[in-house]
XYZ file of C-alpha atoms in Angstrom:
119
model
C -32.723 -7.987 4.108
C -30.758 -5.294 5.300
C -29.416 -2.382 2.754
C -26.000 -0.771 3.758
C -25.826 2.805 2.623
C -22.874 3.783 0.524
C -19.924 4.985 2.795
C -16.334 5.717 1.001
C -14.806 2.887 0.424
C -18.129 1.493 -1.135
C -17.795 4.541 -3.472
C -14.633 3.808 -4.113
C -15.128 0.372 -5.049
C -17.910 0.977 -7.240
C -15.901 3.740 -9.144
C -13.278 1.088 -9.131
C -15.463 -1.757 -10.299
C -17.403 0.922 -12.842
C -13.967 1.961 -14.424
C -12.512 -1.699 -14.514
C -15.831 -2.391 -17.074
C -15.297 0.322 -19.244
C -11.655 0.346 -20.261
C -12.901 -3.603 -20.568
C -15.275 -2.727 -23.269
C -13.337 -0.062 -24.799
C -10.314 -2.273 -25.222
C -12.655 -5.606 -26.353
C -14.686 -3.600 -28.320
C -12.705 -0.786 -29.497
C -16.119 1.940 -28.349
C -16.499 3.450 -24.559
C -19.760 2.417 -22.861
C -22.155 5.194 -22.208
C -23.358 6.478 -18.999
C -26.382 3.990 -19.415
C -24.488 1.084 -19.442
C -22.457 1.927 -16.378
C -25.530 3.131 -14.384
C -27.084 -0.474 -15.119
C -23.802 -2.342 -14.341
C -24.024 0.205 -10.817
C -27.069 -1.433 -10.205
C -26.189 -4.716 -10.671
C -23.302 -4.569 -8.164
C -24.863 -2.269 -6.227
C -27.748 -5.300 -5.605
C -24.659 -8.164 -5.488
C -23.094 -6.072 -2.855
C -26.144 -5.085 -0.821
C -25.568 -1.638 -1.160
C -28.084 1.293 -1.744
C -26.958 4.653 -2.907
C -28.872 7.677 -3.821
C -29.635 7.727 -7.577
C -28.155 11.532 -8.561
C -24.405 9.752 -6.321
C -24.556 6.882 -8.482
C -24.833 9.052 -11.815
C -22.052 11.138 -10.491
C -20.000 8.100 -9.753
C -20.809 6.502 -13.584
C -19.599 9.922 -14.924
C -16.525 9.641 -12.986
C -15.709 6.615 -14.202
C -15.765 7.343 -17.936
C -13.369 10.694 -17.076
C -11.053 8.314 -15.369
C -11.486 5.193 -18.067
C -10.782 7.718 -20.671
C -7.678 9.631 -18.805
C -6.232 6.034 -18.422
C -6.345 4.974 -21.503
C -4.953 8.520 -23.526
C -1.984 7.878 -20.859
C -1.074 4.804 -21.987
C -0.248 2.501 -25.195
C -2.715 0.329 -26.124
C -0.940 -2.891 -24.647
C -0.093 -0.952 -21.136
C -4.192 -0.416 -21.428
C -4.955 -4.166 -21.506
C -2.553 -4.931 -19.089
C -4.259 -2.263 -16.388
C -8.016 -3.382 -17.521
C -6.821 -6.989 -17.053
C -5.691 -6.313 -13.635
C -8.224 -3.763 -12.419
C -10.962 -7.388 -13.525
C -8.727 -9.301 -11.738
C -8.551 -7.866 -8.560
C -12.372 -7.268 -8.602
C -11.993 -10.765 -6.767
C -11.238 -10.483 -3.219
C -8.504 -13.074 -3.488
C -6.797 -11.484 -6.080
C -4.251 -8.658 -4.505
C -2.510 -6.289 -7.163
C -0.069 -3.207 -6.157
C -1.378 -1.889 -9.808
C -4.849 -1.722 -8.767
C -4.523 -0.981 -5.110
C -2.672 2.454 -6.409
C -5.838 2.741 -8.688
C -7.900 2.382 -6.136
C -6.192 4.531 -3.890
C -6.521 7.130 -6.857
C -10.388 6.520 -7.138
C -10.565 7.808 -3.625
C -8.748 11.069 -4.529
C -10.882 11.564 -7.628
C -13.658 11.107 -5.058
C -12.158 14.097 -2.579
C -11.579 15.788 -5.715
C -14.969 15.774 -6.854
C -16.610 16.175 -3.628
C -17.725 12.750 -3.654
C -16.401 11.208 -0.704
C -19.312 12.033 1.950
């Protein structure tokens, strides 16, 4: 089996996919995951997606996500919150097409430029 390094819009999709868990557990379970949980959830659809990134990216990319989790949810009410987590787990499903999360994702990729992440 083949592994497909991580280009940018695998990177975005993971920070996506990493940020979509987070607010999910921070709005279930009213605590934010740790950098260990999202490094293992990385892995896991890092393997589902046949993907392989260098380890010291994928920290970088599980950091990210809590900054961005966290600026999303101090930016909005608690019910706007569950609305966007809903819909960032919905659309993790190809089928699923949401304007909401297509503007998040389009915003992953500029946190990604921002942080010098995107190559």
């Amino acid at each position: 089996m083949t592994h497909v390094d991580l280009n940018f819009d695998n990177r975005k999709a993971l920070l996506f996919a990493l940020t979509s868990e987070r607010l999910s557990v921070y709005y279930e379970h009213d605590v934010w995951p740790d950098d260990n949980r999202a490094l293992d959830t990385a892995k896991v659809w890092l393997m589902r997606q046949d993907l392989v990134g260098p380890p010291r990216l994928i920290r970088e990319l599980a950091q990210l996500s809590g900054q961005f989790a966290k600026t999303l949810a101090d930016s909005l009410s608690r019910e706007a919150g569950l609305y966007m987590a809903h819909e960032m787990n919905q659309s993790l499903d190809p089928n699923h097409a949401s304007p909401v999360a297509m503007d998040l994702l389009d915003e992953c990729g500029r946190l990604l430029r921002e942080a010098s992440l995107a190559d």
